[in-house]
CSV table of C-alpha atoms and ligand atoms in Angstrom, one decimal:
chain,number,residue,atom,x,y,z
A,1,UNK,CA,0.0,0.0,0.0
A,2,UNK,CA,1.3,3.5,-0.5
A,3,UNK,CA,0.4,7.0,0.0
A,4,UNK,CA,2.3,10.8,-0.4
A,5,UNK,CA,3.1,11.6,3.5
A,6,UNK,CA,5.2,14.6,3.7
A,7,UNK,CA,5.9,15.1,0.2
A,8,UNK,CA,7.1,11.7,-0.5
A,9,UNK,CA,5.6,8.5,-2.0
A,10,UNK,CA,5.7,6.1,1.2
A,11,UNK,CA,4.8,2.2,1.2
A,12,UNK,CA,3.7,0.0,3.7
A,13,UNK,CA,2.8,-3.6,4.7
A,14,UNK,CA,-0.9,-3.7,6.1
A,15,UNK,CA,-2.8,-6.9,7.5
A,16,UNK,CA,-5.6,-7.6,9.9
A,17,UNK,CA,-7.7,-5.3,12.4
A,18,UNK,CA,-8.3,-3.4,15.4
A,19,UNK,CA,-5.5,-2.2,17.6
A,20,UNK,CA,-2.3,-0.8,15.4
A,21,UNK,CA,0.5,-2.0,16.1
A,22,UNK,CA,3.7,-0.6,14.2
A,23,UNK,CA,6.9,-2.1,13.2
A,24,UNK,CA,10.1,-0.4,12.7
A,25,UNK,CA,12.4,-2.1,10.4
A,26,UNK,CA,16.2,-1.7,11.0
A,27,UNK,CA,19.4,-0.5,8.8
A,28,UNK,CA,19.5,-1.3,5.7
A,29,UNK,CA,16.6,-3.6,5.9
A,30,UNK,CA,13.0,-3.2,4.7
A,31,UNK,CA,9.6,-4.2,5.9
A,32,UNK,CA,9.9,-7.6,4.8
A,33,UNK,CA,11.6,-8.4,7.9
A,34,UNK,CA,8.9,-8.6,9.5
A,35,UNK,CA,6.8,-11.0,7.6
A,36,UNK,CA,6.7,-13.6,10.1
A,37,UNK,CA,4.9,-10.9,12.5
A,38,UNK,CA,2.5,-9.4,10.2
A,39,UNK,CA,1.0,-12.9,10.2
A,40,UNK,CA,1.4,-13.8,13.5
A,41,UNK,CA,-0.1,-10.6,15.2
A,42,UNK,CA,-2.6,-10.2,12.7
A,43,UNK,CA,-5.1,-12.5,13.9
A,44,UNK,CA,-5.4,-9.6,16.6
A,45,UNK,CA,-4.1,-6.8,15.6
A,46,UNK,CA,-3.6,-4.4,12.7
A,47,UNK,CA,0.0,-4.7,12.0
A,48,UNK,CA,1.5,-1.9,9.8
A,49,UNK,CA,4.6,-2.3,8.5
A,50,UNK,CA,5.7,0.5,6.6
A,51,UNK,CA,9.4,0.7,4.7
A,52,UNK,CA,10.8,4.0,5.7
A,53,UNK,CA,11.9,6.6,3.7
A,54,UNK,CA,14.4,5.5,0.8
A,55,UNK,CA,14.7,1.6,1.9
A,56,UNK,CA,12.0,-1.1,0.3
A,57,UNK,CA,9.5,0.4,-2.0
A,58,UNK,CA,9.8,4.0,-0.2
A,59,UNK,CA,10.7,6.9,-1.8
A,60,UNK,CA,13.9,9.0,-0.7
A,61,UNK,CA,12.5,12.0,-1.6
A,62,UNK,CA,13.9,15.4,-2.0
A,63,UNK,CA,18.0,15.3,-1.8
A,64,UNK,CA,17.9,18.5,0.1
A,65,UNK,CA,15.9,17.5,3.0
A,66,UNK,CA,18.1,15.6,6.0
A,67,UNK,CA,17.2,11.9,6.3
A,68,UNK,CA,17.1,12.6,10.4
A,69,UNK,CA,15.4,10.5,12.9
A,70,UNK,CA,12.9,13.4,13.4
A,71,UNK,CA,11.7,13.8,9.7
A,72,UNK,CA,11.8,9.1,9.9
A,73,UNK,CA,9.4,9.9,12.8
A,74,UNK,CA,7.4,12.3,11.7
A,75,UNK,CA,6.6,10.3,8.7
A,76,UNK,CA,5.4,7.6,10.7
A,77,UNK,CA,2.9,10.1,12.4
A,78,UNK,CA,1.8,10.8,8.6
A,79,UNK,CA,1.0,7.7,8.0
A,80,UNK,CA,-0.8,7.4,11.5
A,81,UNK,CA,-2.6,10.2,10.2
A,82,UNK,CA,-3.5,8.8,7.1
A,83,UNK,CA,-4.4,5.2,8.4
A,84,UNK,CA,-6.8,6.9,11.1
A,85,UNK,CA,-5.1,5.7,13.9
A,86,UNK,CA,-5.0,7.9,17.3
A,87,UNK,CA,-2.6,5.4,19.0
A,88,UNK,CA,-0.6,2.8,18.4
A,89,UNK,CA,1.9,0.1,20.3
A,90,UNK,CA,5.4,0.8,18.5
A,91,UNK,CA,7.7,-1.5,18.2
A,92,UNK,CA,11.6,-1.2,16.4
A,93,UNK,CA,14.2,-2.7,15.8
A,94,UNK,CA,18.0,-1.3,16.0
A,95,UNK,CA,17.5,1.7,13.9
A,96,UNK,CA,14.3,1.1,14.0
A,97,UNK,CA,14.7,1.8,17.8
A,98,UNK,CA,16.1,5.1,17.4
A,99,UNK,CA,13.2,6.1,15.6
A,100,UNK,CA,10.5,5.0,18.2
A,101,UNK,CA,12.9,6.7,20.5
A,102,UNK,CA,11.9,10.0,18.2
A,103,UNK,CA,8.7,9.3,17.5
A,104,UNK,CA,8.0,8.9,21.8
A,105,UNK,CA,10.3,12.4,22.0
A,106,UNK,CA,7.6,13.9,19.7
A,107,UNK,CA,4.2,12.3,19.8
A,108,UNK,CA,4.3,10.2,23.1
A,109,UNK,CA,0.0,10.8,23.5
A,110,UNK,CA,0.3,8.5,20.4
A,111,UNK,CA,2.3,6.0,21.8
A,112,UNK,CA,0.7,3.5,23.7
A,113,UNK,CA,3.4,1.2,24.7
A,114,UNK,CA,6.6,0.5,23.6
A,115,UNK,CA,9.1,-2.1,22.1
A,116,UNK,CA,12.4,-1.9,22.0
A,117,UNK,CA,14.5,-4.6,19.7
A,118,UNK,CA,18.2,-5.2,19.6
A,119,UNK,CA,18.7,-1.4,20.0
A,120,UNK,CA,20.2,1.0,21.7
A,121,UNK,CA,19.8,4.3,23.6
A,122,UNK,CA,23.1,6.2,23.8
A,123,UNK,CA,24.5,8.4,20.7
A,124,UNK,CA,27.5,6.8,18.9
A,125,UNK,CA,30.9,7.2,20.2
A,126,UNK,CA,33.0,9.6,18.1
A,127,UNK,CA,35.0,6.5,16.7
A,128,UNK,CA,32.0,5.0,15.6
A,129,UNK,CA,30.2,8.2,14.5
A,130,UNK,CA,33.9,8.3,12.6
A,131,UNK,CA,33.4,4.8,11.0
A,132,UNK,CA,30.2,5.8,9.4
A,133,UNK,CA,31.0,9.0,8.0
A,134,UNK,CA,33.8,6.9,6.5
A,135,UNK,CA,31.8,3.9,5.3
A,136,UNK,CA,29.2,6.7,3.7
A,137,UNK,CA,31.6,8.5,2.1
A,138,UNK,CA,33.2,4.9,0.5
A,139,UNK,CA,29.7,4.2,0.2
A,140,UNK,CA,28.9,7.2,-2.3
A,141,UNK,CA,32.2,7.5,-4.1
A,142,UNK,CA,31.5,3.6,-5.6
A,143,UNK,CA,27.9,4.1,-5.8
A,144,UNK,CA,27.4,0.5,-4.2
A,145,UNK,CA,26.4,-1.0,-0.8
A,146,UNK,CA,28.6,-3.9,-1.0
A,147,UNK,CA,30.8,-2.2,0.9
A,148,UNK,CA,28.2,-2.4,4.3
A,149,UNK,CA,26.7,-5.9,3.1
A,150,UNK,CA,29.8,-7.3,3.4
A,151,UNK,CA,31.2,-5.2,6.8
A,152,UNK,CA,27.2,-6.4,8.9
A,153,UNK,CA,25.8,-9.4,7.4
A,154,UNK,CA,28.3,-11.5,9.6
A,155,UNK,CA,27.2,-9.5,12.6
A,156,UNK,CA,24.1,-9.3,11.7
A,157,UNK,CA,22.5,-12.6,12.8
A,158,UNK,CA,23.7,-15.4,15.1
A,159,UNK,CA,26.8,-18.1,14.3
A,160,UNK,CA,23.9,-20.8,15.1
A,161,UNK,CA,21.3,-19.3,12.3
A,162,UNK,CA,24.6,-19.0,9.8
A,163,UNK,CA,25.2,-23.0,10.3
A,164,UNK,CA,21.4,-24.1,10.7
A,165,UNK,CA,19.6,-21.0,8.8
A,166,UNK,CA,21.3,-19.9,5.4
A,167,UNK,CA,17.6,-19.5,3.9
A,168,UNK,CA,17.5,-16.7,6.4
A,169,UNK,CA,20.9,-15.5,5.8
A,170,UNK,CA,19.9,-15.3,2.1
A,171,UNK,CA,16.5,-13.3,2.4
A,172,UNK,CA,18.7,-10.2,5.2
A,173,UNK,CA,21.2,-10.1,2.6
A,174,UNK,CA,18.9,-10.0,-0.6
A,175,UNK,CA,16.8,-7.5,1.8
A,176,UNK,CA,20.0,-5.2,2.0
A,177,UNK,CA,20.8,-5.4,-1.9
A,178,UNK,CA,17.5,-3.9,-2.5
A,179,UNK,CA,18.7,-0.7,-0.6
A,180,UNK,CA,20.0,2.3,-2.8
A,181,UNK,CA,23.6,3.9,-2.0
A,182,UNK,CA,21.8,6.8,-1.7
A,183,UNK,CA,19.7,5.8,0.7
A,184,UNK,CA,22.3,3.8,2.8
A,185,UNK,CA,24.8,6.8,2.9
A,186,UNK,CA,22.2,9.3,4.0
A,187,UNK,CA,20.8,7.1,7.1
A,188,UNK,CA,24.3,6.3,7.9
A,189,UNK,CA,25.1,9.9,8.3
A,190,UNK,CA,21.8,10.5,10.5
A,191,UNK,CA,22.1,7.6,12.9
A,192,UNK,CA,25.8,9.2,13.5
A,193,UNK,CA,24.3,12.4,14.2
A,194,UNK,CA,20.8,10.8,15.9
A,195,UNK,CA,20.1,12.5,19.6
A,196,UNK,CA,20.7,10.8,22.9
A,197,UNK,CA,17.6,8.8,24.1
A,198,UNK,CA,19.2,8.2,27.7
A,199,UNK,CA,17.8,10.9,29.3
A,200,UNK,CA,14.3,10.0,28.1
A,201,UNK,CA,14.1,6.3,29.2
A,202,UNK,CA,13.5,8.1,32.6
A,203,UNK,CA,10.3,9.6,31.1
A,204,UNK,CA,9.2,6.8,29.4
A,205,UNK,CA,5.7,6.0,31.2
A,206,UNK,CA,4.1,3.7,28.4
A,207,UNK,CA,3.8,-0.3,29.1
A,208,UNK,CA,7.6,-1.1,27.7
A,209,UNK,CA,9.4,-4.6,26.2
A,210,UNK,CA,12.9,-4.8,25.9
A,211,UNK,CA,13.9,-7.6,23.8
A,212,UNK,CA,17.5,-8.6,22.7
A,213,UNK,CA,18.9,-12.0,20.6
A,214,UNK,CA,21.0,-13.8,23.2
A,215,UNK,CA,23.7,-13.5,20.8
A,216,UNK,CA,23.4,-10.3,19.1
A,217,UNK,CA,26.9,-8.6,18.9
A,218,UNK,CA,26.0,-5.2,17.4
A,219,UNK,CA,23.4,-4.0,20.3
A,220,UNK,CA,24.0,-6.4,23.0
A,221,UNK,CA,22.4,-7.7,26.1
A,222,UNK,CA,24.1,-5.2,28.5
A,223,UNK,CA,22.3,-2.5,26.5
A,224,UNK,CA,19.3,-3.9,26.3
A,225,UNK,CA,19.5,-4.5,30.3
A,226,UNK,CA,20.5,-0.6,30.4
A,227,UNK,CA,17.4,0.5,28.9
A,228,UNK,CA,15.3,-2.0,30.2
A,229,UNK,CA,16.3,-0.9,34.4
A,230,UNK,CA,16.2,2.6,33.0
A,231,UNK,CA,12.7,2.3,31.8
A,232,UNK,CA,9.8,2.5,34.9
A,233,UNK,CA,8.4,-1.4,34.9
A,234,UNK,CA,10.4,-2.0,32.0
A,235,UNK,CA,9.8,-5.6,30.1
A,236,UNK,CA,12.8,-7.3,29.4
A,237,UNK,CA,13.4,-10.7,27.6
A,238,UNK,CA,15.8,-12.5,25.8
A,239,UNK,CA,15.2,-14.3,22.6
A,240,UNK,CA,17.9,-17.6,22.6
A,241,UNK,CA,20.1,-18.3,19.9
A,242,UNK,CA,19.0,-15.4,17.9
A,243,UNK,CA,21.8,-12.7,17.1
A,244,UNK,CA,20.7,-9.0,16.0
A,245,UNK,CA,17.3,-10.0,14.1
A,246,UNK,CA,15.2,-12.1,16.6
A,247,UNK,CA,12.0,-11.1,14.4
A,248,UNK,CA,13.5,-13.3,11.7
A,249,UNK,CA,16.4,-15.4,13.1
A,250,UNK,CA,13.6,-16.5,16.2
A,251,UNK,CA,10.3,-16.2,14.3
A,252,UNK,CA,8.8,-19.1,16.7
A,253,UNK,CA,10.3,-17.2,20.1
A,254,UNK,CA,10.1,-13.4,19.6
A,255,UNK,CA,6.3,-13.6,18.5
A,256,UNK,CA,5.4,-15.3,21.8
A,257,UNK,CA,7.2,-12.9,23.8
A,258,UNK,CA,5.7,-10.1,21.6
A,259,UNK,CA,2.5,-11.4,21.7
A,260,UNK,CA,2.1,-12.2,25.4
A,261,UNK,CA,3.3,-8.6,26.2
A,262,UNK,CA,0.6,-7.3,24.0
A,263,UNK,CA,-2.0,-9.7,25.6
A,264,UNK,CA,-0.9,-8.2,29.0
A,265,UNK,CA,-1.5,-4.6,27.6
A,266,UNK,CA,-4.3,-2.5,29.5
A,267,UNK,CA,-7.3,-2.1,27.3
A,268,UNK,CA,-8.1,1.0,25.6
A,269,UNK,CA,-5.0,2.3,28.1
A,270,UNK,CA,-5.1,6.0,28.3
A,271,UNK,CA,-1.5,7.7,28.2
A,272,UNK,CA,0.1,7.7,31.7
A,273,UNK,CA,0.1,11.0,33.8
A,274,UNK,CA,2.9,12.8,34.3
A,275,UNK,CA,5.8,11.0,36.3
A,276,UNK,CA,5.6,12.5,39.9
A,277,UNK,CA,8.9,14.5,40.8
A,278,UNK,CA,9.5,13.0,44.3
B,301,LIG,C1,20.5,-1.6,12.5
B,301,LIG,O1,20.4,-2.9,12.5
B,301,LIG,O2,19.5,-0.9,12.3
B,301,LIG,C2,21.9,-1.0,12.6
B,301,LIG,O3,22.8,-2.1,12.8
B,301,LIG,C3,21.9,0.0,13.6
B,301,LIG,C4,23.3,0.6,13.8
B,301,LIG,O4,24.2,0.5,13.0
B,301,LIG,O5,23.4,1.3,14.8
C-alpha cells in the first residue's frame, strides 16, 4: 500500500484489524523483515509495516531535506494520520529503535506502549560516528552498498542461524541489496548524528518490552538491560540463539514474547500522567 506523507511516496505492509501495532524495520533492511509478525499478530491486531523513507519500496524523496530520525518519525505520524489511527503500540528494531525513541520524543500521547529490539539508547561514540562517515563516504564514491553488506551481514545474525539458517541468511542479505547507495549513505550519516535517548528512558511511562537476541553482537544484552532498568516497569526478555534480528532469526520465540506482552496490555490504556517528581 502506498500514500504521499510529507511530500514523499511512502509504502507499507498492512494486514488484519483493530489495535495498530507498528513495526520499525532496522538498517539497511525493509519491511519484509517482519513477515513472520505481520501474520502472527494479525489475527489480533492491525500490524503496519511500513518501509521508511528511501529503503523497500519508499521513496527517498527530496535530496535537500536531512534523512534525520525526526523527519523518519514524523513520517510515521503521517501515516498514523493517514491510516486513522489515534494510538498505536510501536515496536523497532535497531534503527528502528532510534526512531520510536523520536517518534515517543515527539508524539508520546500517540504512543501506547513501547518495544524496544536489539537497540540501543546512547549516541555513537565519536570513533563509531567516525566509522560511518567513513563507510558513507566509501559508500557514495562507488555508488554501491557492497561495501556495508559485506562489513554487517556476519554481525548481523547469530553463528547458530549461519550454520542451521542460510535460507535466512539469504532473504537479510537479498533485503539489503535492494537498498540504494543513496539511501544507505544518507541514514548512515543521521544515525551518527541521531540524539541521545538516555535521558528520556526516565520519562518513558508507556507499558515497555525490551527484547534482545542472546547473541546479538552489534546492540547487546548489557544494553538492552540498560534500557530495560532505565525504563519505569520496563519488560525485558531474551530471545535464545538469535543474534541481531530475533524477528527473523527466532520467528517461533520473539512472536510469543511479543504477543504475550501485548495480551498483558491494559485495554483502551489512556497515556500515563505525568511522572511524579518525588
Ligand atoms: C541496524 O540494525 O539498524 C543497525 O545495525 C543499527 C546501527 O548500525 O546502529
Amino acid at each position: 500500500m502506498g500514500a504521499r506523507i510529507n511530500g514523499t511516496e511512502l509504502e507499507w505492509r498492512e494486514r488484519g484489524s483493530g489495535d495498530a501495532v507498528l513495526l520499525i524495520h532496522g538498517f539497511p533492511l525493509n519491511s519484509a523483515m517482519w513477515g513472520a509478525q505481520l501474520t502472527a499478530l494479525s489475527t489480533d491486531w492491525r500490524v503496519i509495516a511500513p518501509d521508511l523513507r528511501g529503503f523497500g519500496a519508499s521513496e527517498l524523496g527530496s535530496p535537500d531535506v536531512a534523512l534525520g530520525m525526526d523527519l523518519l518519525a514524523r513520517d510515521l505520524a503521517g501515516l498514523l494520520d493517514h491510516l486513522g489511527i489515534e494510538r498505536a503500540v510501536v515496536c523497532g528494531l535497531s534503527m528502528g529503535g532510534y526512531v520510536a525513541f523520536e517518534f515517543f520524543r515527539q508524539f508520546r500521547d500517540r504512543v501506547r506502549a513501547l518495544v524496544l529490539c536489539d537497540t540501543r539508547a546512547g549516541q555513537d561514540p565519536v570513533e563509531t560516528q567516525r566509522a560511518r562517515g567513513t563507510l558513507a563516504e566509501r559508500v557514495t564514491a562507488e555508488n554501491t552498498i557492497d561495501p556495508v553488506i559485506e562489513g554487517l551481514l556476519p554481525k548481523l545474525v547469530s553463528s547458530r542461524t549461519t550454520r542451521r539458517n542460510p535460507g535466512v541468511v539469504a532473504m537479510v542479505r537479498a533485503m539489503m541489496q535492494e537498498a540504494a547507495p543513496d539511501s544507505v549513505a544518507r541514514a548512515l550519516h543521521s544515525m551518527a548524528t541521531r540524539a541521545d535517548s538516555e535521558p528520556l528512558l526516565r520519562t518513558i511511562d508507556v507499558p515497555t518490552l525490551v527484547l534482545v537476541g542472546s547473541d546479538d553482537v552489534i546492540t547487546n544484552r548489557g544494553q538492552a538491560e540498560m534500557m530495560a532498568r532505565g525504563i519505569r516497569g520496563a519488560r525485558l526478555e531474551i530471545v535464545p540463539g538469535a543474534g541481531h534480528l530475533p524477528p527473523v532469526e527466532q520467528p517461533e520465540e520473539f512472536n510469543q514474547f511479543l504477543n504475550q506482552f501485548l495480551d498483558d496490555l491494559p485495554a483502551n490504556a489512556l497515556p500515563a500522567p505525568p511522572l511524579l517528581a518525588y
